[in-house]
Coordinates of C-alpha atoms in Angstrom, one line a residue:
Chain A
X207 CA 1.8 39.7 5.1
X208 CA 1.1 36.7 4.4
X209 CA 0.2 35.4 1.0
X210 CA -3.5 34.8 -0.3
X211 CA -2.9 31.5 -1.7
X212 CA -1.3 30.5 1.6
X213 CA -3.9 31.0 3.2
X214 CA -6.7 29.1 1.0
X215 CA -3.9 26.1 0.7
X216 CA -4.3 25.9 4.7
X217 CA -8.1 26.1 5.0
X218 CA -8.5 23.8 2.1
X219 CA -6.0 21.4 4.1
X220 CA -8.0 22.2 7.0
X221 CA -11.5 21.8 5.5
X222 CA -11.3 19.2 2.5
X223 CA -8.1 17.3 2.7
X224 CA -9.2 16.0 6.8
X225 CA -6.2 17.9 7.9
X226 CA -6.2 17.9 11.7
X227 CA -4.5 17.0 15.3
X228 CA -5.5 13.1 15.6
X229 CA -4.6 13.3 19.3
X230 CA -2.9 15.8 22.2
X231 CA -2.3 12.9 24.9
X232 CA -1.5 14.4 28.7
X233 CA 0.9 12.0 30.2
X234 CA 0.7 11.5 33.9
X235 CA 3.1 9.4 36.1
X236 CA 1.5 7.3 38.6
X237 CA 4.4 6.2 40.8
X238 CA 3.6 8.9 43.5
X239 CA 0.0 6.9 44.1
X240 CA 1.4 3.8 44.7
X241 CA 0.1 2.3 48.3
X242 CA 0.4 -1.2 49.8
X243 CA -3.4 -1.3 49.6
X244 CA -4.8 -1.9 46.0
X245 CA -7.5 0.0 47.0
X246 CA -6.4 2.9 48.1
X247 CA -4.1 2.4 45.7
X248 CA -6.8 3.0 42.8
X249 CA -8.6 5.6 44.7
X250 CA -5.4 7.7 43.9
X251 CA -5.0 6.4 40.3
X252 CA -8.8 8.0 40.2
X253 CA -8.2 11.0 41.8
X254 CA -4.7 12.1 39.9
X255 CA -5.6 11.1 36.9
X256 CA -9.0 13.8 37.1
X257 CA -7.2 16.5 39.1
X258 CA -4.5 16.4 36.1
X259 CA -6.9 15.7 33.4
X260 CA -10.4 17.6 33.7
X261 CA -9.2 20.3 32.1
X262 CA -7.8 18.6 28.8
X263 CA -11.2 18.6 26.7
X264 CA -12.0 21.7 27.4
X265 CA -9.0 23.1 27.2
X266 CA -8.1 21.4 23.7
X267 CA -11.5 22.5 22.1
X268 CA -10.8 25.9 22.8
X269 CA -7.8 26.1 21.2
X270 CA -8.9 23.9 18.1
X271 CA -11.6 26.6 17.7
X272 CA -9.6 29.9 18.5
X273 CA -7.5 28.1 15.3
X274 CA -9.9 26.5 13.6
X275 CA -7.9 23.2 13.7
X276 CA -9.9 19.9 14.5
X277 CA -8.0 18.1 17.2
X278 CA -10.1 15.0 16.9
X279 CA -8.9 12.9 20.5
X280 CA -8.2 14.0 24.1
X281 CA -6.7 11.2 26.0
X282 CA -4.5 10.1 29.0
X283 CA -1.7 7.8 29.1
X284 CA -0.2 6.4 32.4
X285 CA 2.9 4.9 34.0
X286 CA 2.4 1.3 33.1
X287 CA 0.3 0.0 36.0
X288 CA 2.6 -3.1 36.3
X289 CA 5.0 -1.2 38.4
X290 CA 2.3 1.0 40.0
X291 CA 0.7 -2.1 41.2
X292 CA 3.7 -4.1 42.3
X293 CA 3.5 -3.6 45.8
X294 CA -0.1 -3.9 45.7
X295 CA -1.9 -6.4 47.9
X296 CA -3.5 -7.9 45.1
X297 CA -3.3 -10.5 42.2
X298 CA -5.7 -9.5 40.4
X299 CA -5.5 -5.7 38.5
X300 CA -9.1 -5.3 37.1
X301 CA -9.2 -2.5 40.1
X302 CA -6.4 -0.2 38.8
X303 CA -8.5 -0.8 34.9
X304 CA -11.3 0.3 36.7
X305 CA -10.1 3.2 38.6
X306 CA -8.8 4.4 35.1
X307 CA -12.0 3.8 33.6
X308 CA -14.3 5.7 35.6
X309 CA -11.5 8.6 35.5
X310 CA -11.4 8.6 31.8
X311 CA -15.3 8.6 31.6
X312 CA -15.3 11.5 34.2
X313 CA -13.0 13.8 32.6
X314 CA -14.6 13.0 29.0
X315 CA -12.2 11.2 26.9
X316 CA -12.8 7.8 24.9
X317 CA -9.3 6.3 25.7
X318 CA -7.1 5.9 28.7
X319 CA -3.4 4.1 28.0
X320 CA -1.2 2.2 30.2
X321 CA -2.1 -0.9 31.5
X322 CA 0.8 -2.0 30.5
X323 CA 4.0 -4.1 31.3
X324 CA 7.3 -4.2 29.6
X325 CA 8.7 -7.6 30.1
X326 CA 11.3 -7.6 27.5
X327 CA 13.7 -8.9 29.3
X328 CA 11.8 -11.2 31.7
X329 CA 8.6 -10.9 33.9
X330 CA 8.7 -9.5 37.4
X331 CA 6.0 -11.0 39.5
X332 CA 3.9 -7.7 38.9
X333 CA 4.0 -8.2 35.1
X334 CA 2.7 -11.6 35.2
X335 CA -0.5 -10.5 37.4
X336 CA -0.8 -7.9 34.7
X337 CA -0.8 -10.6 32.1
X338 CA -3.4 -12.7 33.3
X339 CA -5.6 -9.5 34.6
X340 CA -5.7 -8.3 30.8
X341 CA -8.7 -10.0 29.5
X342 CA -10.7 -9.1 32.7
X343 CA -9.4 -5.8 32.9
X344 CA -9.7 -4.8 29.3
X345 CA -13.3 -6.6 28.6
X346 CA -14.7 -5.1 31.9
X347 CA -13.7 -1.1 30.7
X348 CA -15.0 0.7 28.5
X349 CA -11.8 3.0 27.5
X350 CA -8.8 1.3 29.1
X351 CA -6.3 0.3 26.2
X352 CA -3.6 -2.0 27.5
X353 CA 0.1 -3.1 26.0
X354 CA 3.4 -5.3 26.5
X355 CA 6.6 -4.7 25.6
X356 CA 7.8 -8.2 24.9
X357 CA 11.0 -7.4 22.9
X358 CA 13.5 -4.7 22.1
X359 CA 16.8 -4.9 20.0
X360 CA 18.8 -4.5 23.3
X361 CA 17.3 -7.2 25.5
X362 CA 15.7 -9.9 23.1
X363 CA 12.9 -11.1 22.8
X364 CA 10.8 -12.6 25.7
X365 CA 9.3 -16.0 23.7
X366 CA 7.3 -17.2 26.9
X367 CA 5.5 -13.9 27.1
X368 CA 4.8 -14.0 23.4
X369 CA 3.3 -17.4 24.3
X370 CA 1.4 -16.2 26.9
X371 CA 0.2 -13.2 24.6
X372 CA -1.6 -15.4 22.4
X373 CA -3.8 -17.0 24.8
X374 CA -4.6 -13.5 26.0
X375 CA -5.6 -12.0 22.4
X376 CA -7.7 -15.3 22.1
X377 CA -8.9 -14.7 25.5
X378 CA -10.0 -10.8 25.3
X379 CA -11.8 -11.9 21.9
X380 CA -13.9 -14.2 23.5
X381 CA -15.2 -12.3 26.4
X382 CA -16.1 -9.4 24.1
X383 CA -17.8 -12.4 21.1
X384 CA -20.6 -10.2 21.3
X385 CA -19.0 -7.4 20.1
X386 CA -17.2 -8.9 17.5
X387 CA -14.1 -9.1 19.5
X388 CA -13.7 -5.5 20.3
X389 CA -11.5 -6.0 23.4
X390 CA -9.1 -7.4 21.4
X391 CA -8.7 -4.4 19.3
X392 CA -7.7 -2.5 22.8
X393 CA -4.6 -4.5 23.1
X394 CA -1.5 -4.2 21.6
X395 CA 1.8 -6.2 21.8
X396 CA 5.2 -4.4 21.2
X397 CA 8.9 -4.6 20.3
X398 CA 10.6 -1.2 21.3
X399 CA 8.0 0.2 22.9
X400 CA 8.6 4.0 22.9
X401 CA 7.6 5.7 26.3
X402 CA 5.8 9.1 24.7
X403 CA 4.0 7.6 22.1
X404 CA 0.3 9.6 21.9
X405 CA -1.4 7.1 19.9
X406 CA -3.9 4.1 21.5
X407 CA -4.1 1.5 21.9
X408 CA 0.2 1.6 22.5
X409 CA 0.1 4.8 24.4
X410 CA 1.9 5.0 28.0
X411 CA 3.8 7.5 30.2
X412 CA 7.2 5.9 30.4
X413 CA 9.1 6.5 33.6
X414 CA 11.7 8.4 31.8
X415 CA 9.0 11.4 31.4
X416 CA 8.8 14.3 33.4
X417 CA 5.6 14.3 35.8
X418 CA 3.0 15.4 33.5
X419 CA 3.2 16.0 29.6
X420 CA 1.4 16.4 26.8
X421 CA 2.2 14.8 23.6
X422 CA 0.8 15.4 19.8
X423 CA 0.2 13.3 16.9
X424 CA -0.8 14.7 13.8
X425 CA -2.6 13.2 10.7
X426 CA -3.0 14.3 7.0
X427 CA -3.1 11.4 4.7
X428 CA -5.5 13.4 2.5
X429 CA -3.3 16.5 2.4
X430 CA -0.6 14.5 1.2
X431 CA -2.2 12.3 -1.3
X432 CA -4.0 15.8 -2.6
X433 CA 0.1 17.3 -3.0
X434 CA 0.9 14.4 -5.0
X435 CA -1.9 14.1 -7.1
X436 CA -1.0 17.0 -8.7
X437 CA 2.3 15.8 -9.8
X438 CA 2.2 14.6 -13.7
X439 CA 1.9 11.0 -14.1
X440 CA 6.0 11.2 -15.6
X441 CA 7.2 13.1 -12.8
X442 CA 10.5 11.6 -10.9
X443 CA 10.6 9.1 -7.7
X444 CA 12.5 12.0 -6.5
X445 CA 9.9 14.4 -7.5
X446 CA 7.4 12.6 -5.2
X447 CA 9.9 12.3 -2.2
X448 CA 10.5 16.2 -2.5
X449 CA 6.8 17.1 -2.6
X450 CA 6.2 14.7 0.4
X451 CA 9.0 16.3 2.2
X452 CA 7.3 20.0 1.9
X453 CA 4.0 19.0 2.7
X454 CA 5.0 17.0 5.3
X455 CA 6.8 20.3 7.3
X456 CA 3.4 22.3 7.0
X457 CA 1.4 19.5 8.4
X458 CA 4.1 19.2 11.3
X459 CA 4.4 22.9 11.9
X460 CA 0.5 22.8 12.6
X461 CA 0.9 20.2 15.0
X462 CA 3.8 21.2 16.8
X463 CA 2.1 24.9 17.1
X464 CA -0.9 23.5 18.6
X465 CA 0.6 21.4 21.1
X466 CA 2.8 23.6 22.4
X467 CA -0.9 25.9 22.5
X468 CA -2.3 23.3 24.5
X469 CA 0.5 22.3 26.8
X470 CA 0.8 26.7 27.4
X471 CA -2.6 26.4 28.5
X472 CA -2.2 23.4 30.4
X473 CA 0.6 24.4 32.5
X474 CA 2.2 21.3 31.9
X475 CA 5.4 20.5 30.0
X476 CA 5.0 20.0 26.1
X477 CA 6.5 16.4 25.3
X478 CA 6.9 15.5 21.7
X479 CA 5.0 15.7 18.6
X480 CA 4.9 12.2 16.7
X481 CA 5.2 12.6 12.8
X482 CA 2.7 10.6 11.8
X483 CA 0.3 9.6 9.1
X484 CA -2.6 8.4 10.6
X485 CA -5.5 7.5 8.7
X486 CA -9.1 7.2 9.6
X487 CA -12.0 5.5 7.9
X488 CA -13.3 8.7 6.0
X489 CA -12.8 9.1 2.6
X490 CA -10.4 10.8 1.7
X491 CA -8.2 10.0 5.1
X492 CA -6.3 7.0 3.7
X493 CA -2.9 6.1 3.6
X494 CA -3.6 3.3 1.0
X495 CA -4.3 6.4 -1.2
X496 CA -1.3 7.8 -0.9
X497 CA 0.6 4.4 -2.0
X498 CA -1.0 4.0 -4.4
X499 CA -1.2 8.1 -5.9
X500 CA 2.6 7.0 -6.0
X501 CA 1.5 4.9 -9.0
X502 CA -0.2 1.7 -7.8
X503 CA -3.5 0.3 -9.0
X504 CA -4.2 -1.1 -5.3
X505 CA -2.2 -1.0 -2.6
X506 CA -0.3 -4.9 -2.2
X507 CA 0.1 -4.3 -5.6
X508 CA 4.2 -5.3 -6.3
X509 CA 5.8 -1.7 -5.2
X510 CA 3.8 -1.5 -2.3
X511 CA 6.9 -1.7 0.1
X512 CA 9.1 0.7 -1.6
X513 CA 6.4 3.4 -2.3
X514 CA 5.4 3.2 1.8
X515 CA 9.8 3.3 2.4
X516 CA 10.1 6.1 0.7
X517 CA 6.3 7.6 2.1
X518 CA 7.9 6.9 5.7
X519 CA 11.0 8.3 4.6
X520 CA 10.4 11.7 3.5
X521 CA 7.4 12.3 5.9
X522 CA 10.4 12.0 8.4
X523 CA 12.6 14.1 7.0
X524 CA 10.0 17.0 5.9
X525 CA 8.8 16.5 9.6
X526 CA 11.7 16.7 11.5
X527 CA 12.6 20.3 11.1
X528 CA 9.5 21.5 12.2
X529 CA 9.3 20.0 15.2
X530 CA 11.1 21.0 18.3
X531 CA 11.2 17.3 19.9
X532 CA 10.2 14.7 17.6
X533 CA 9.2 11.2 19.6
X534 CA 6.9 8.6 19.3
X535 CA 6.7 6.4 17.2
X536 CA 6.8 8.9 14.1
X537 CA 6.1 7.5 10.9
X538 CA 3.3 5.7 8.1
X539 CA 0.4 3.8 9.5
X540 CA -0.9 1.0 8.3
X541 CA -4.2 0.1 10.7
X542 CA -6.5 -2.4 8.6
X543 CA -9.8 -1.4 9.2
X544 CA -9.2 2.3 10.1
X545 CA -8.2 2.9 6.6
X546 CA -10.2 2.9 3.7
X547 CA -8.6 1.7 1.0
X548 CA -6.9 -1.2 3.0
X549 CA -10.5 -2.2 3.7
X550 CA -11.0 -2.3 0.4
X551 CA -7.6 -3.6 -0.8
X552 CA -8.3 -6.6 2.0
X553 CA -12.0 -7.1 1.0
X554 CA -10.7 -7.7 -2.8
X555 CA -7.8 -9.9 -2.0
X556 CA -4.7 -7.3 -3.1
X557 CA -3.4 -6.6 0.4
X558 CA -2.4 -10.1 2.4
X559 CA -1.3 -10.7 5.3
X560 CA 2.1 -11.6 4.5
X561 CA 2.5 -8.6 2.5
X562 CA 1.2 -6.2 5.5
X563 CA 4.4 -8.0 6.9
X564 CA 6.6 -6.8 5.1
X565 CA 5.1 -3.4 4.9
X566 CA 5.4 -3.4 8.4
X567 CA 9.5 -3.6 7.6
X568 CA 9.4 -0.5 6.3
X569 CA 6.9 1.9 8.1
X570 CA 5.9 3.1 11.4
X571 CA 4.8 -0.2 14.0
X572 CA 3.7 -3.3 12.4
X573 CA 0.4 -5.6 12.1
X574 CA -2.3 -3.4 13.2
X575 CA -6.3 -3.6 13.6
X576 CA -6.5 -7.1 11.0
X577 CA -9.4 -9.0 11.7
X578 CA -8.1 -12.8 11.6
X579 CA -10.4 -15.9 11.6
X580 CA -12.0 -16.5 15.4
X581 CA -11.0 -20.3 15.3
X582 CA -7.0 -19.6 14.7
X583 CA -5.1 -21.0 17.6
X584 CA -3.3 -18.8 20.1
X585 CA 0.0 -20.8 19.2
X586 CA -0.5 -19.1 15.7
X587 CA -1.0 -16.1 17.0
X588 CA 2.0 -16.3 18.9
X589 CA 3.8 -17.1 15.9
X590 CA 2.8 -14.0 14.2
X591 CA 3.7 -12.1 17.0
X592 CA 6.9 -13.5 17.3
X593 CA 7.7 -13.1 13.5
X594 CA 6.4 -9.3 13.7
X595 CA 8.7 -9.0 17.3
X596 CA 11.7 -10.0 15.3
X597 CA 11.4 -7.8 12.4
X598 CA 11.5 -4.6 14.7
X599 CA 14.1 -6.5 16.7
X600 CA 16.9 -6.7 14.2
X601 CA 15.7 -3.6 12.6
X602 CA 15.7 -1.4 15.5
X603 CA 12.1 -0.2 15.4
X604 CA 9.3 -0.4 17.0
X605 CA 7.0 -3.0 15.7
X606 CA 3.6 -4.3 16.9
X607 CA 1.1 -6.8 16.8
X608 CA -3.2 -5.4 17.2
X609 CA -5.3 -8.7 15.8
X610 CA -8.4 -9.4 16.2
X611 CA -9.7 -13.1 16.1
X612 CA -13.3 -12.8 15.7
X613 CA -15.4 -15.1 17.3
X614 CA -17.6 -17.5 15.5
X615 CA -16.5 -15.5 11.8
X616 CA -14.1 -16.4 9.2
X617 CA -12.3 -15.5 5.9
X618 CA -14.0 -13.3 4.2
X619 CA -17.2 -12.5 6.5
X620 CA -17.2 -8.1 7.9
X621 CA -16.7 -7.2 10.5
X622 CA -17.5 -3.4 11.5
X623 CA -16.0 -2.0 14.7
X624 CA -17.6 1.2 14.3
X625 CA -16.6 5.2 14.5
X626 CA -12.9 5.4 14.2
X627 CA -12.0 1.4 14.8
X628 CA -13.6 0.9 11.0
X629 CA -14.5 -2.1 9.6
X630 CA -12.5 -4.7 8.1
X631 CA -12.8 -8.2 5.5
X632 CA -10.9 -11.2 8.2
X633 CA -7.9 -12.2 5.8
X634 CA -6.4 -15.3 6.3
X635 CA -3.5 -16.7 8.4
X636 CA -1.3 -19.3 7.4
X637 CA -3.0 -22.6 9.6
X638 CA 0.7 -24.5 9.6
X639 CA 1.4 -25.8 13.1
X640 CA 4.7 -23.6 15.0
X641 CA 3.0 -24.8 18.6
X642 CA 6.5 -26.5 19.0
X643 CA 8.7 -23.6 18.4
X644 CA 6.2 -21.6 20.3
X645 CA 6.3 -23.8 23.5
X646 CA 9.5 -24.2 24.2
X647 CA 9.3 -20.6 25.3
X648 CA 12.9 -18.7 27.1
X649 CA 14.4 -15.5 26.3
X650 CA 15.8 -15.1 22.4
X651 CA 19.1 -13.5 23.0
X652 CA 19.9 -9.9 21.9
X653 CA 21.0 -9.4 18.2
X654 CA 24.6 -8.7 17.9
X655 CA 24.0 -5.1 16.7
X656 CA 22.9 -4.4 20.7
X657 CA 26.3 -4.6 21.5
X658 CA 27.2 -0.8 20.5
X659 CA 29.5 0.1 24.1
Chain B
X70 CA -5.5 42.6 20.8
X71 CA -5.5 40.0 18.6
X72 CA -4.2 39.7 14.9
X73 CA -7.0 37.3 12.8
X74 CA -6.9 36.0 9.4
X75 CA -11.2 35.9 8.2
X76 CA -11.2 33.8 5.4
X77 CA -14.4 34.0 2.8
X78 CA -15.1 31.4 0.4
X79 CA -18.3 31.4 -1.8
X80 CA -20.2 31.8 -4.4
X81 CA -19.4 35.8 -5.9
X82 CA -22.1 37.9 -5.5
X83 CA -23.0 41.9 -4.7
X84 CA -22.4 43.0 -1.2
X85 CA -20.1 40.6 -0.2
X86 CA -17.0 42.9 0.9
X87 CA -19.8 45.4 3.0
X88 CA -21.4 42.3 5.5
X89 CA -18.2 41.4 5.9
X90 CA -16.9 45.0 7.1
X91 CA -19.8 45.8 8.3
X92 CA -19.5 43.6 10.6
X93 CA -16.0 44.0 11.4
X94 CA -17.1 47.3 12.2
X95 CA -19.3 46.2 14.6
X96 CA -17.6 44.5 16.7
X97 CA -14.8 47.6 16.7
X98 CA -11.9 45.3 14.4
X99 CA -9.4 47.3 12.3
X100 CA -8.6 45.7 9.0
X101 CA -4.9 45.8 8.5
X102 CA -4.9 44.5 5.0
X103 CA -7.4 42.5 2.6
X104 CA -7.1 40.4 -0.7
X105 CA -9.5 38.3 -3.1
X106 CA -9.3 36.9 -5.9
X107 CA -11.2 34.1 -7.9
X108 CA -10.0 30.9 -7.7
X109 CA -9.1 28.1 -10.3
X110 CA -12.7 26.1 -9.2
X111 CA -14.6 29.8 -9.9
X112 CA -15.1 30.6 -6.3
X113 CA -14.6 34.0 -4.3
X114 CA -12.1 33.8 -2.0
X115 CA -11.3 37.1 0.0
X116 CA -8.8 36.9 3.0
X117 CA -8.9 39.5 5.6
X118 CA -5.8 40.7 8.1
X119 CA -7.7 42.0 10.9
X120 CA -6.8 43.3 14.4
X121 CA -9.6 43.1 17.3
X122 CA -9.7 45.9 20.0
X123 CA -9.6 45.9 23.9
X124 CA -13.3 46.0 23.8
X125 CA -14.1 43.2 21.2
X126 CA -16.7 40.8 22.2
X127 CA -14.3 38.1 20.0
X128 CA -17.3 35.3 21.1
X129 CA -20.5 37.1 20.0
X130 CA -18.1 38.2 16.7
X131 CA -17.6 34.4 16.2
X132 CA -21.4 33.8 16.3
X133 CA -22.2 36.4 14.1
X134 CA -19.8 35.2 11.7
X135 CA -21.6 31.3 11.7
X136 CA -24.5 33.7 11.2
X137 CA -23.4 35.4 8.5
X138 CA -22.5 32.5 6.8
X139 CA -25.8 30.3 7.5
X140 CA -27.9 33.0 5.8
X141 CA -25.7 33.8 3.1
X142 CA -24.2 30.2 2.0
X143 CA -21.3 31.3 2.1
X144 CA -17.8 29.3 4.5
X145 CA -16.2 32.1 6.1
X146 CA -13.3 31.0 9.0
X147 CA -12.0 33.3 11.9
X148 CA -8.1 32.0 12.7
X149 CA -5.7 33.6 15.1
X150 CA -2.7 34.3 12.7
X151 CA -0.3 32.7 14.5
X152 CA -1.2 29.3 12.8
X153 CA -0.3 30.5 9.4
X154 CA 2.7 31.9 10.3
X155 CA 4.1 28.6 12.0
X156 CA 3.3 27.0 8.8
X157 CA 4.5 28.7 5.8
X158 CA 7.1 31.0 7.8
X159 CA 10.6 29.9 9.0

C-alpha cells in the first residue's frame, strides 16, 4: 500500500505547487505528402496532419482527468517544411503555413511546429525560400511557430544565414507592430537543433523519427522551489543538489507515465520525455524562484550562473532514471516573460542581458522571449545571435535565440503578450556597431572538438 | 476493474467518513484499505484504496464526487493508482 503522506505530497504537487504535463507533442513526418504541385502539396499537409491529429485533445484530456494530471498543451510538430517543399512549384511557402494553420485550428490545438529549415551547413535552394517566406508565413497564421538551425558543433556556423536571420526577426516584428511584435515571439533561431524537442516555438519532427510520435515535456518549477524551501537556510550546496535530484525523479516519473498513457491510447510510438523545467507566468511557476530559494536575493544577482549549473545539473541526473528515453532538449528554462520573477528581476534592473548570456552557458537553450528595443538594427541582432550560436557551438548544446524587437517601444516601456507568452520590461542591447563582422557573412568552420572519428 | 486512490482534503467535521462510503457504496466500489490523519496545516486528509466493479458507472461516480465536494467545501480527487505507483515506487 502505498503510503498516506505519499499520496498528499502528490496532490499537493499536483494541486498547489502547478505540477503538471506542459505539453504531449504528436510528431508527424511529412515527406510521404510531398507533390510537385504546392498545392496539392498542402492539401496533404492538411489532410495528414488532421487524420493523425484529431484525436490528440481529446484523447490527452481524458487521460489528464482519469489521473487527475493537468496536461496544459496538445500540439503537432512536423518534418521541417523546407524539405517537404523543395520540389514544390513554388517560391513562396506561406501555403504550406497555411495548410498547417487551418489543420492546427481544426484539430484544436494553439501551436503547430516545423516550418523550419536547418541550414547549418549551407542553404539548399529550398531553405532560402523558407527564409524569405517566414515573415509572411508566420504573420499570416495564427499557430504556425517556425525555426532554423543555423549552427551545430559539427558543421559550423552558417554567418550568412545568421545575417539573413536578423532581417527576418526585424521583419516578423513589424508586420505584427500591432500586436506588439507577436510574430516575432513565434520564431526561433538554433544551434543544435534537437529533432524531438516537444516544446514551441523550437518544436519539429526531425527525419530521424519514426512516422508518428509523441513526445512529453514536463514542468514543475514550483514543486521544486517548494522541496528546497524547506531545506534550513545552513544546509549544504550538496544538500540542495540531492533534494533537487529526488524531486526531480517524481516529477519525471509522472511525465514519462503519462506519455506513454497517451501515446497507448494513440496508437502511435512514444518518443521521448524532455526533462525540463518550464516555467509559466503564474505565481508560483517560476524558475527565477528556484535560483534564487538557492540563496539569492534576485535572480542576476552574482551566483546566478552557478545556482542555475547546478539547478540544470541535478534536474538531469534525478530525471534521467525515470525516464525510459530521455531527448529534447532536457534541462532549465529561462523564457523572459513567461517567468515571473525574471519579469520582475528585468523590470528592476537585476537580470541583464549579458547576464541571461551567460546563463544561457549553463542551462537548457539560450536567449529566449526578451523583449529588445523596436529600433535595434537587424545587424545587432545578428550579432546576438551569432554570439548565442557560438556558445552552444563550442559547448556542444543546444542554444537559441527568441527576441522580440517591439515596434515603436523602448527600454523600459511593458510589453504584455498575454496567456502563457507573459509580459516582459524591453532590456537593453548593447548599440555598438558589428555590421562589419556581420556582413562579411560565409560559413564559420567547425570547432576542433567536431573532429571525434 | 479499476484500483483508485480518493483523496479528501478539508475542513474535519461529523459525517465525513459515511458521504464518502456511502457513496462508494453506491456506485458498487469495494474499499481495499483507508487512512486519515490531520495534517501539519490542521486539515483532514483521508486517502481511500478503492477497487470499482464490472458494473460501475466510473463517470456519473466522478460527477457525484464534484458534487459532493461543491456542497460540502470540501477537495476530494479520484486517481487511477497507477500514477502513484510510477512515482514513489521503483
Amino acid at each position: 500500500m502505498l503510503g498516506h503522506l505519499e499520496i498528499i505530497e502528490t496532490i499537493q504537487m499536483l494541486n498547489t505547487q502547478h505540477l503538471d504535463v506542459r505539453t504531449v507533442t504528436l510528431g508527424i513526418n511529412l515527406i510521404d505528402c510531398i507533390d510537385k504541385e504546392a498545392e496539392v502539396t498542402a492539401q496533404r499537409i492538411y489532410e495528414k496532419i488532421v487524420r493523425l491529429g484529431t484525436p490528440l485533445v481529446k484523447t490527452a484530456n481524458q487521460i489528464g482527468e482519469h489521473y487527475g494530471v493537468k496536461i496544459v498543451n496538445k500540439r503537432v510538430a512536423v518534418t521541417p517544411i523546407s524539405i517537404i517543399a523543395n520540389a514544390c512549384n513554388t517560391n513562396d511557402y506561406t501555403i504550406f503555413s497555411q495548410a498547417m494553420d487551418k489543420a492546427a485550428k481544426e484539430i484544436g490545438i494553439d501551436f503547430i511546429g516545423g516550418f523550419s529549415a536547418l541550414v547549418d551547413k549551407g542553404f539548399t535552394s529550398s531553405d532560402r525560400h523558407l527564409i524569405e517566406s517566414l515573415p509572411s508565413a508566420l504573420s499570416s497564421t495564427e499557430r504556425v511557430c517556425g525555426s532554423v538551425n543555423v549552427g551545430s558543433t559539427k558543421s559550423g556556423i552558417n554567418l550568412s544565414a545568421i545575417q539573413m536571420l536578423g532581417q527576418t526577426v526585424k521583419d516578423l516584428a513589424i508586420q505584427s507592430k500591432d500586436q506588439d511584435g507577436i510574430a516575432a515571439a513565434k520564431f526561433v533561431v538554433f544551434c543544435n537543433a534537437v529533432p524531438d524537442n516537444p516544446f514551441m516555438a523550437g518544436a519539429f519532427h526531425g527525419v530521424e523519427n519514426a512516422d508518428c510520435t509523441l513526445s512529453v515535456g514536463v514542468s514543475g518549477p514550483g514543486v521544486v522551489r517548494h522541496a528546497l524551501s524547506l531545506l534550513p537556510k545552513e544546509a549544504s550546496i550538496e544538500e540542495v543538489c540531492e533534494t533537487i535530484k529526488k524531486i526531480s525523479f517524481k516529477i519525471t516519473r509522472m511525465g514519462d507515465f503519462i506519455g506513454r498513457e497517451v501515446a497507448k491510447a494513440l496508437g502511435v510510438q512514444f518518443g521521448i520525455i524532455d526533462l525540463s523545467l518550464a516555467p509559466t507566468p503564474a505565481i508560483g511557476d517560476s524558475v527565477a524562484n528556484v535560483l534564487e530559494e538557492f540563496g539569492l536575493s534576485s535572480v542576476g544577482a552574482c551566483g546566478t550562473t552557478f545556482a542555475l549549473a547546478l539547478l540544470n545539473d541535478a534536474v538531469k541526473k534525478g530525471g534521467l532514471m525515470a525516464a525510459h528515453r530521455v531527448g529534447g532538449l532536457s534541462g532549465a528554462f529561462i523564457p523572459v516573460s513567461e517567468d515571473e520573477g525574471m519579469i520582475r528581476a528585468t523590470r528592476d534592473g537585476h537580470l541583464t542581458l549579458e547576464k541571461l548570456e551567460a546563463m544561457t552557458a549553463v542551462c537548457s537553450v539560450g536567449l529566449d522571449m526578451i523583449a529588445i528595443p523596436g529600433d535595434t538594427s537587424s545587424d545587432i541582432i545578428s550579432g546576438l545571435i551569432a554570439d548565442e550560436m557560438a556558445i552552444g557551438m563550442i559547448n556542444q548544446k543546444t542554444t537559441a535565440v527568441r527576441v522580440i524587437p517591439v515596434p515603436h517601444k523602448g527600454v523600459g516601456d511593458t510589453v504584455v503578450f498575454g496567456g502563457l507568452l507573459g509580459e516582459a520590461t524591453i532590456i537593453p542591447v548593447n548599440t555598438c556597431d558589428c555590421s562589419t563582422l556581420i556582413q562579411r557573412g560565409g560559413q564559420a568552420p567547425a570547432p576542433l572538438h567536431s573532429l571525434k572519428n | 476493474m479499476e484500483q483508485l486512490i480518493v483523496t479528501v482534503l478539508g475542513q474535519d467535521r461529523v459525517g465525513l467518513v459515511a458521504t464518502i462510503a456511502n457513496c462508494l457504496q453506491k456506485y458498487n466500489i469495494n474499499i481495499i484499505d483507508i487512512t486519515q490523519k490531520v495534517l501539519d496545516n490542521n486539515i483532514f486528509s483521508m486517502v481511500l484504496r478503492v477497487e470499482s466493479s464490472e458494473n460501475t458507472n466510473l463517470e456519473a461516480f466522478r460527477q457525484e464526487i464534484k458534487d459532493i465536494e461543491q456542497a460540502k467545501q470540501l477537495n476530494i480527487f479520484v486517481q487511477q493508482e497507477n500514477l502513484f505507483l510510477s512515482m514513489h515506487r521503483i
